[in-house]
PDB file of C-alpha atoms in Angstrom:
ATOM      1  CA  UNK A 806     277.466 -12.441  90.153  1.00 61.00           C
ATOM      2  CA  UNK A 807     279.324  -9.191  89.116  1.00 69.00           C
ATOM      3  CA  UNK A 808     282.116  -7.619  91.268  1.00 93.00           C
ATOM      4  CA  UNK A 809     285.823  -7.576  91.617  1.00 96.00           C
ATOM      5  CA  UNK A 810     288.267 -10.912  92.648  1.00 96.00           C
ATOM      6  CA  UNK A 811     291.249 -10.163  94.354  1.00 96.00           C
ATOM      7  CA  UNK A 812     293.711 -13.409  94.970  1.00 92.00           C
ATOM      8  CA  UNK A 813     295.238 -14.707  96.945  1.00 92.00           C
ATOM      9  CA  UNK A 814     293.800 -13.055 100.339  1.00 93.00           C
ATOM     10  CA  UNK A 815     297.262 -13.580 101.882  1.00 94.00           C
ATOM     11  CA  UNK A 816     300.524 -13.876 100.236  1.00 93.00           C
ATOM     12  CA  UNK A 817     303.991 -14.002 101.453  1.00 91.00           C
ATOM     13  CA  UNK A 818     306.846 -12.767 100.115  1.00 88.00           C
ATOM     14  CA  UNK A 819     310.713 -13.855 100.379  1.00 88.00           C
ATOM     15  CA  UNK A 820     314.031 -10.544 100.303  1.00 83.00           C
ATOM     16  CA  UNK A 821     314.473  -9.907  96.710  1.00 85.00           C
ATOM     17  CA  UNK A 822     311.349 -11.925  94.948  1.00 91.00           C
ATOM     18  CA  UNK A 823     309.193 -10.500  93.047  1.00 94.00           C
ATOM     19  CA  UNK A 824     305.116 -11.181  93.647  1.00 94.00           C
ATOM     20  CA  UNK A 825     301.911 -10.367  91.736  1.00 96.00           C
ATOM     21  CA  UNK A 826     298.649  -9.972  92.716  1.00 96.00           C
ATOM     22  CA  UNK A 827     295.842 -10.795  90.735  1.00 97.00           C
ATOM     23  CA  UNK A 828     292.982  -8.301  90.513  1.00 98.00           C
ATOM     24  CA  UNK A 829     289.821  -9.338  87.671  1.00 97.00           C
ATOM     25  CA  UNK A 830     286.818  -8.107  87.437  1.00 97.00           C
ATOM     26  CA  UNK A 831     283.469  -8.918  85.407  1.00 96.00           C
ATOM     27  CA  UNK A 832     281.909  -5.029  85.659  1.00 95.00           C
ATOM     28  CA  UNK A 833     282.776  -4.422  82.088  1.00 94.00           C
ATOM     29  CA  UNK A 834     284.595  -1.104  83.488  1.00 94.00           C
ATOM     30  CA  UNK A 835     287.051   0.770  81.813  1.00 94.00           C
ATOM     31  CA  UNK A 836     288.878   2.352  84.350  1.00 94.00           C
ATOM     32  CA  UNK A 837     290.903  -0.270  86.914  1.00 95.00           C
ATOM     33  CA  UNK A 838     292.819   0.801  89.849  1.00 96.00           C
ATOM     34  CA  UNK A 839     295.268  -0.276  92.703  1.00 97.00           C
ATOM     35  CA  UNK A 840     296.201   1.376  96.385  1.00 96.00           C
ATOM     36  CA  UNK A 841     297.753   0.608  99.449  1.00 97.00           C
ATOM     37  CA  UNK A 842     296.739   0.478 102.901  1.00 94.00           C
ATOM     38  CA  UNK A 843     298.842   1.028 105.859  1.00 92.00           C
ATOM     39  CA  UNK A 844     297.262   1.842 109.362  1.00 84.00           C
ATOM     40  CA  UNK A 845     295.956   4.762 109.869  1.00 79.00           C
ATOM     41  CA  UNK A 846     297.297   6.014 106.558  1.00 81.00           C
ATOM     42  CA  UNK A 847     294.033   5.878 104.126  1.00 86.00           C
ATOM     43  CA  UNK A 848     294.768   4.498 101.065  1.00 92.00           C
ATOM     44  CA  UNK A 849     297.289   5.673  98.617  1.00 93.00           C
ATOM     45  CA  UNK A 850     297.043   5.034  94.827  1.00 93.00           C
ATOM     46  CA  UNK A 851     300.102   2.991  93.099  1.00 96.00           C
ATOM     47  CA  UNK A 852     299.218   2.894  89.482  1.00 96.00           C
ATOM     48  CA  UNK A 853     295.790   3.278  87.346  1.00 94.00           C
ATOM     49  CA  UNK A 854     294.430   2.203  84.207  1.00 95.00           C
ATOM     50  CA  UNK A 855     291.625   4.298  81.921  1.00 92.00           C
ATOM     51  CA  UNK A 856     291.555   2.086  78.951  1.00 93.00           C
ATOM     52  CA  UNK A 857     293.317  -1.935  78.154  1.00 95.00           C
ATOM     53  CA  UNK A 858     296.675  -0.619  76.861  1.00 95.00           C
ATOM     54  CA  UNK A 859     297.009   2.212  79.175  1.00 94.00           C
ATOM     55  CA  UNK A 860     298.616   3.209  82.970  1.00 95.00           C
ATOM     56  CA  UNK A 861     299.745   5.551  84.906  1.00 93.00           C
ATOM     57  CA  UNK A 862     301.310   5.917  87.941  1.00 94.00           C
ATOM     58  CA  UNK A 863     299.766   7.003  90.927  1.00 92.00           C
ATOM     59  CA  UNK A 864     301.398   8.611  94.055  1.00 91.00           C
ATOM     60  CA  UNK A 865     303.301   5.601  95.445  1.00 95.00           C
ATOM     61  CA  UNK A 866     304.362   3.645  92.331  1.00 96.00           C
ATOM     62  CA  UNK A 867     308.130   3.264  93.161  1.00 96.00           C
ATOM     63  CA  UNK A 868     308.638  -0.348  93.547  1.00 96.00           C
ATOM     64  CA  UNK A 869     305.787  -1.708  91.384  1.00 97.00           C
ATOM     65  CA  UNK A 870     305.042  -2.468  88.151  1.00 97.00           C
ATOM     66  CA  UNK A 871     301.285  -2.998  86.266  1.00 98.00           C
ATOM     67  CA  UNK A 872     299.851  -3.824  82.721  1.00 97.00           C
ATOM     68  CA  UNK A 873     296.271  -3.625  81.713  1.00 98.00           C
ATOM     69  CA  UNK A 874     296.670  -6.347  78.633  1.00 97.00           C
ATOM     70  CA  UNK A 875     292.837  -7.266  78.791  1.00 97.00           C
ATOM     71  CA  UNK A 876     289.768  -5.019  80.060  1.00 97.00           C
ATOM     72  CA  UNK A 877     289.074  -7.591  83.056  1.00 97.00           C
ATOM     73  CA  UNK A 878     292.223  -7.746  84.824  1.00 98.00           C
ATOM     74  CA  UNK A 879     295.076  -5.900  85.827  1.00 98.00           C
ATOM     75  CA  UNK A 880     297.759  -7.292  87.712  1.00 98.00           C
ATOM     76  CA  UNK A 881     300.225  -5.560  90.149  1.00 98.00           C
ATOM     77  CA  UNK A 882     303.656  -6.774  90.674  1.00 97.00           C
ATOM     78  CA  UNK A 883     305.593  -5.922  93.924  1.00 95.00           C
ATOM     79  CA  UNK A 884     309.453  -5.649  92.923  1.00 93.00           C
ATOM     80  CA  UNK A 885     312.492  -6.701  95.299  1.00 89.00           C
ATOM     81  CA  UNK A 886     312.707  -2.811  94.853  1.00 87.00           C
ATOM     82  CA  UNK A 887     309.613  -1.951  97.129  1.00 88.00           C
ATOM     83  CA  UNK A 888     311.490  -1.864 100.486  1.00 86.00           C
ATOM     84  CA  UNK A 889     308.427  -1.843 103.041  1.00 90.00           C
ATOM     85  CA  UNK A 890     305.770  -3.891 100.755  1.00 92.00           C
ATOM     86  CA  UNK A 891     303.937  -5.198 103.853  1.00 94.00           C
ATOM     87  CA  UNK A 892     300.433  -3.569 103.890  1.00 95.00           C
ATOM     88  CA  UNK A 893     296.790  -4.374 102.682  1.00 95.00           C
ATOM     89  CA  UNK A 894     296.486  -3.993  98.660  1.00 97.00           C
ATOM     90  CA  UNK A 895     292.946  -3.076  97.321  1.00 96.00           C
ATOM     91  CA  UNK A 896     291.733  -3.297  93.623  1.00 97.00           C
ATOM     92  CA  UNK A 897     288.851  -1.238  92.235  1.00 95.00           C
ATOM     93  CA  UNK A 898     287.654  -0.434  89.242  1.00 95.00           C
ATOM     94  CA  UNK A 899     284.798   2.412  87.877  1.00 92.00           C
ATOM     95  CA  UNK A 900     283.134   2.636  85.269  1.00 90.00           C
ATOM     96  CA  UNK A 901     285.118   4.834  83.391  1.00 84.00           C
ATOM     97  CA  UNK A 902     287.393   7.411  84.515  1.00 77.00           C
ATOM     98  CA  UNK A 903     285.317  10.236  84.825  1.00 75.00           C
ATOM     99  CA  UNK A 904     283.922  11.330  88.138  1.00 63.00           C
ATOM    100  CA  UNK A 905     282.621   7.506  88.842  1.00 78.00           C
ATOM    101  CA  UNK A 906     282.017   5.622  91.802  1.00 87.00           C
ATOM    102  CA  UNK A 907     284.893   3.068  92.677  1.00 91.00           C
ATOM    103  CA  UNK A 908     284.008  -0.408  93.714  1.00 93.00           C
ATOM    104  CA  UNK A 909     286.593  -2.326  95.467  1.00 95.00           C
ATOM    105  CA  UNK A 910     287.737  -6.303  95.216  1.00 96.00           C
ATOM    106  CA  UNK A 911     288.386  -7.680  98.849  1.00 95.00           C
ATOM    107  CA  UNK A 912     291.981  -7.367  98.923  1.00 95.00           C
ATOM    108  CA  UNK A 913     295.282  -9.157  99.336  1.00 96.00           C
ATOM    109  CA  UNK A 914     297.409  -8.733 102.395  1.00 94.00           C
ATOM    110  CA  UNK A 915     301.237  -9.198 101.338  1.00 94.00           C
ATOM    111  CA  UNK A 916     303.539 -10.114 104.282  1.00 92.00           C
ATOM    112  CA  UNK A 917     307.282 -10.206 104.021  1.00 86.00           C
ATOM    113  CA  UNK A 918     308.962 -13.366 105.015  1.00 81.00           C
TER     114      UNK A 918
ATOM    115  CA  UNK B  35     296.793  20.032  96.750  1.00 62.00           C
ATOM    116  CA  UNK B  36     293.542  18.037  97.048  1.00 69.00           C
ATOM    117  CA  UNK B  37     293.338  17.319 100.676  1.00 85.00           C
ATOM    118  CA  UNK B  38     290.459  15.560 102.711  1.00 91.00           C
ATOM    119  CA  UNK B  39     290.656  15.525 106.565  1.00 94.00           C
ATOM    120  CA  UNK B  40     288.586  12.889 108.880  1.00 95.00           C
ATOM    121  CA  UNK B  41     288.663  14.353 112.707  1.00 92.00           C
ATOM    122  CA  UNK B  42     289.205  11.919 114.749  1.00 92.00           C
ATOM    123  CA  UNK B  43     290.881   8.440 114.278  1.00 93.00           C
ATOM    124  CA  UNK B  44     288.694   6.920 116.388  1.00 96.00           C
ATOM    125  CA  UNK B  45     284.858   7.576 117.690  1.00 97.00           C
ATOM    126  CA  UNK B  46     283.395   5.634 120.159  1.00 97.00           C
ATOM    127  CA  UNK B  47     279.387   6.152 121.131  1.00 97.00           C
ATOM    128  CA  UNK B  48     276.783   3.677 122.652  1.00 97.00           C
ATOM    129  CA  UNK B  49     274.375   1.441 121.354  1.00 97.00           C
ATOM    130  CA  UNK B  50     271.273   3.609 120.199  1.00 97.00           C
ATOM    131  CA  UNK B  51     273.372   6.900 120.002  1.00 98.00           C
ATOM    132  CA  UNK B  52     273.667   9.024 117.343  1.00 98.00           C
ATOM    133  CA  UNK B  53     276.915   8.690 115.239  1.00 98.00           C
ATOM    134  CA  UNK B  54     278.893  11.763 113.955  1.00 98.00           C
ATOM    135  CA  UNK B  55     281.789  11.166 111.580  1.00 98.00           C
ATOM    136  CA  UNK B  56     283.622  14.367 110.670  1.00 97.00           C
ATOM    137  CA  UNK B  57     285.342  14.945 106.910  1.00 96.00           C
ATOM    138  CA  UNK B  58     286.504  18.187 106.072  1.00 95.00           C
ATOM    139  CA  UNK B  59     288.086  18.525 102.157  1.00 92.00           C
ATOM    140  CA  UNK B  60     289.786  21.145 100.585  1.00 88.00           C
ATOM    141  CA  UNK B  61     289.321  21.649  96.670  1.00 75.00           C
ATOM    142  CA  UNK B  62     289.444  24.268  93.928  1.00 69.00           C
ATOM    143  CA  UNK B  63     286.506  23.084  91.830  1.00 70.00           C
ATOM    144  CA  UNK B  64     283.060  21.673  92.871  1.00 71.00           C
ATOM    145  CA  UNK B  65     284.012  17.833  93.713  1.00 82.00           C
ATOM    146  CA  UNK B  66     282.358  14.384  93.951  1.00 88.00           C
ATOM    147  CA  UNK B  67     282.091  13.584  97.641  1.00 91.00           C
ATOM    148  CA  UNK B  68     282.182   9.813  98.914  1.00 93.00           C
ATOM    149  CA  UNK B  69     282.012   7.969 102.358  1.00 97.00           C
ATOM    150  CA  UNK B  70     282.649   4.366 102.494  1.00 96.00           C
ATOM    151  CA  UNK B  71     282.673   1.255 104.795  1.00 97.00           C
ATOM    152  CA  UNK B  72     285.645  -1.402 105.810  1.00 95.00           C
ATOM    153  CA  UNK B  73     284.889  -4.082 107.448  1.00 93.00           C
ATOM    154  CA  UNK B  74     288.139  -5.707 108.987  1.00 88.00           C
ATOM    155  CA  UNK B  75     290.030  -7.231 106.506  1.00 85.00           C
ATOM    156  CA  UNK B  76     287.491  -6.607 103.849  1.00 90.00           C
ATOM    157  CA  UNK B  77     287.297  -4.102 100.847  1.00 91.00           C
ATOM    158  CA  UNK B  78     285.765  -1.070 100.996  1.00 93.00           C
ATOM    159  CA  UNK B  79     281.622  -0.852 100.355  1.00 95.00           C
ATOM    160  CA  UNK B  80     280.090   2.663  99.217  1.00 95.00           C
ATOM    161  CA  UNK B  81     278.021   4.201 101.934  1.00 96.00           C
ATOM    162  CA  UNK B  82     276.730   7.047  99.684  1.00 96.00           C
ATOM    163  CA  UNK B  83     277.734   9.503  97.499  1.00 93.00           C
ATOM    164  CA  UNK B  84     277.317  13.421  96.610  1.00 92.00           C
ATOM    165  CA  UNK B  85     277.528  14.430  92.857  1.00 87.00           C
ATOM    166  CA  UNK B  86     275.153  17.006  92.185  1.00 85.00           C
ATOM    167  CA  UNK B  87     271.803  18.247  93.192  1.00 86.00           C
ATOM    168  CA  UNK B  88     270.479  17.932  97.034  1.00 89.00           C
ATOM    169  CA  UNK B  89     273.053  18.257  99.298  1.00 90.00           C
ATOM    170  CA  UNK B  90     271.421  16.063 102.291  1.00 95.00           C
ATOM    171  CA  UNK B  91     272.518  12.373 100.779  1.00 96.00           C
ATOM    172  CA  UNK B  92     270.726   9.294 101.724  1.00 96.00           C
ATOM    173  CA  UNK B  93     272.673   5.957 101.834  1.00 95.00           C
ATOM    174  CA  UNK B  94     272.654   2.484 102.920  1.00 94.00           C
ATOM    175  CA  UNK B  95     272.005   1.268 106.346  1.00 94.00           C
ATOM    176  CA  UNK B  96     270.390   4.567 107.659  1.00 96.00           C
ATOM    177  CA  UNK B  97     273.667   6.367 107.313  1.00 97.00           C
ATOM    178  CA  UNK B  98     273.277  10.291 105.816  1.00 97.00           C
ATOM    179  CA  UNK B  99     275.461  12.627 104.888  1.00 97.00           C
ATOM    180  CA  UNK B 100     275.143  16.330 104.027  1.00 95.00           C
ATOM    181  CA  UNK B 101     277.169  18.067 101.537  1.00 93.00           C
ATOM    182  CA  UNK B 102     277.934  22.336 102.683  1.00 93.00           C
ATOM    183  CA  UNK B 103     279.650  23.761 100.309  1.00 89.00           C
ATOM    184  CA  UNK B 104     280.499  26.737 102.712  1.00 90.00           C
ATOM    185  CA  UNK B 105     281.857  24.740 105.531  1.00 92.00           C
ATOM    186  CA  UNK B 106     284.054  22.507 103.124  1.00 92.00           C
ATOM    187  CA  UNK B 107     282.695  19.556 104.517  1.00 94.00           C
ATOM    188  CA  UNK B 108     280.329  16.052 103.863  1.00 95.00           C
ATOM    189  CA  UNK B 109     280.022  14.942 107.566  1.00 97.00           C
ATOM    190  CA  UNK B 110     278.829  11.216 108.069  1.00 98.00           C
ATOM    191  CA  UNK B 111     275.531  10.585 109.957  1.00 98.00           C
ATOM    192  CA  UNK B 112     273.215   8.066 112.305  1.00 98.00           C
ATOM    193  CA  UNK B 113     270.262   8.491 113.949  1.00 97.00           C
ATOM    194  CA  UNK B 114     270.987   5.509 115.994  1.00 97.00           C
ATOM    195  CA  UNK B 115     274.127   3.025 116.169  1.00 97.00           C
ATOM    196  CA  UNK B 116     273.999  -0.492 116.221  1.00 96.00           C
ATOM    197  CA  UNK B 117     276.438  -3.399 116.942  1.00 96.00           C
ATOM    198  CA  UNK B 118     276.777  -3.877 113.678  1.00 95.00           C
ATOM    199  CA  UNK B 119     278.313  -0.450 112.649  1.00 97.00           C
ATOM    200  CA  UNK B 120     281.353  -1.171 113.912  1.00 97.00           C
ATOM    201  CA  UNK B 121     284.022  -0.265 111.153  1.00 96.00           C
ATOM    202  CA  UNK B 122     286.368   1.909 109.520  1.00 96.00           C
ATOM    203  CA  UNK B 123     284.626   4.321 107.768  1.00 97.00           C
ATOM    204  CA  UNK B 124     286.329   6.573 105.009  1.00 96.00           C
ATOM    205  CA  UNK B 125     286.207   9.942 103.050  1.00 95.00           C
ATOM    206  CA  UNK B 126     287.264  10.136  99.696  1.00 93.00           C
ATOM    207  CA  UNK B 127     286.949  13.159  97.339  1.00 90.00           C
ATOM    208  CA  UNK B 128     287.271  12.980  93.586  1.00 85.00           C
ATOM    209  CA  UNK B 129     287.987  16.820  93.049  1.00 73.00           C
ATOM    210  CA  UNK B 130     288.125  17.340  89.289  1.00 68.00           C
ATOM    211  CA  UNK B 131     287.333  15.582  86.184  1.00 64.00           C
ATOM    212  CA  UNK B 132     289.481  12.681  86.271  1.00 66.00           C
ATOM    213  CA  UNK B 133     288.680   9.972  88.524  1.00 71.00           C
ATOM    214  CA  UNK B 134     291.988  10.162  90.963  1.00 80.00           C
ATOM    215  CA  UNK B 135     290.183   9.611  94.363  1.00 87.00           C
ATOM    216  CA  UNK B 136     291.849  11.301  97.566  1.00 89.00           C
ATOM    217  CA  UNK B 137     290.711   9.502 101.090  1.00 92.00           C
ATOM    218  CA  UNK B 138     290.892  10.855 104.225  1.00 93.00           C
ATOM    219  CA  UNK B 139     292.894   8.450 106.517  1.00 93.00           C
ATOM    220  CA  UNK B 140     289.850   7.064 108.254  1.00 95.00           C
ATOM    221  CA  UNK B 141     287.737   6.810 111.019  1.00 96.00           C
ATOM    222  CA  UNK B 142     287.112   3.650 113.369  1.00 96.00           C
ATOM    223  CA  UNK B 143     283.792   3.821 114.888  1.00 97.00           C
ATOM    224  CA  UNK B 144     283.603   1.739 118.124  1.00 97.00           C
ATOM    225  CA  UNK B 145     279.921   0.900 119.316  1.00 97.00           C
ATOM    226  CA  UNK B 146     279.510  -0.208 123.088  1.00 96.00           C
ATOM    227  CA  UNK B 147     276.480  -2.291 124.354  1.00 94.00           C
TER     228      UNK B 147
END
């Protein structure tokens, strides 16, 4: 089956560690992205990726860090410097970066310890 | 600014009656409209989408949307609810070439027996 794995589904997090979250996905797309959900907020984009080798940050990137080292996954990390990192992360990818539809992994919800 | 506005935070309606999910956008250029689905502590699922062409969209589980141009909007439609509707339900615009996405902040449709 195609589609987008997001792990773990919860994960907890310590002051000062550092997490990542995995996000992989078998679509062959190009284009891979990650936001954050708070309540009642929508989601708001962290970082993207067009093409393996590339990112950019979205809106809310402060505090986290991303590569894009192979076409199928792209990790997020969560810093000690993200102050408020508790919320719902989703991962999504399109086929490329132009115009497409976004299809979303199930997420990961990060709680702080 | 790309903006996209969802009246109402939550919308509650009866079994059977017709659901009406407001999204309002703002946007210089001729933009790719979206609605999807979140199930609690799920991802999101695309409902349906507007690209180009007729404006009245047809989507999955009986759910339409129409696309007027004039009235800046892509408002989210059912005939007749069921139980199983019962979700957050969210707007998302991708304004301009590049596939940044902009969602509204989301709607939680309640359906009573």
């Amino acid at each position: 089956d195609g589609g987008i794995t997001q792990s773990p589904k919860y994960l907890f997090r310590k002051e000062g560690q550092n997490v990542t979250l995995s996000c992989e996905q078998n679509l062959n797309h190009d284009a891979m992205y990650w936001y954050r959900q708070d309540p009642g907020q929508g989601l708001r984009l962290i970082y993207y990726s067009q093409i393996v080798n590339d990112f950019q940050k979205g809106d809310i990137a402060e505090g986290y860090s991303v590569s894009r080292e192979k076409k199928e996954s792209f990790p997020l990390t969560v810093t000690s410097a993200q102050k408020n990192p508790t919320a719902f992360y989703l991962c999504a990818s399109s086929i490329s970066a132009q115009k497409e539809t976004q299809y979303f992994g199930p997420g990961t919800r990060l709680l702080v310890l | 600014a790309q903006s996209v506005t969802q009246l109402g935070s939550h919308v509650s309606v009866s079994e059977g009656a017709l659901v009406l999910l407001r999204c309002n956008y703002s946007s210089s250029v001729p933009p790719y409209l979206f609605w999807y689905v979140q199930y609690p502590n799920q991802g999101l699922q695309l409902l349906l989408k507007y690209t180009t062409g007729a404006t009245l969209v047809k989507g999955i589980n009986g759910f339409e949307a129409e696309f007027k141009k004039s009235e800046t909007s892509f408002h989210l439609t059912k005939p007749s609810a069921h139980m199983s509707d019962a979700a957050e339900y969210f707007c998302a615009v991708s304004p301009n070439n590049f596939n940044k996405f902009y969602f509204g902040s989301g709607t939680k449709l309640n359906v009573k027996p």
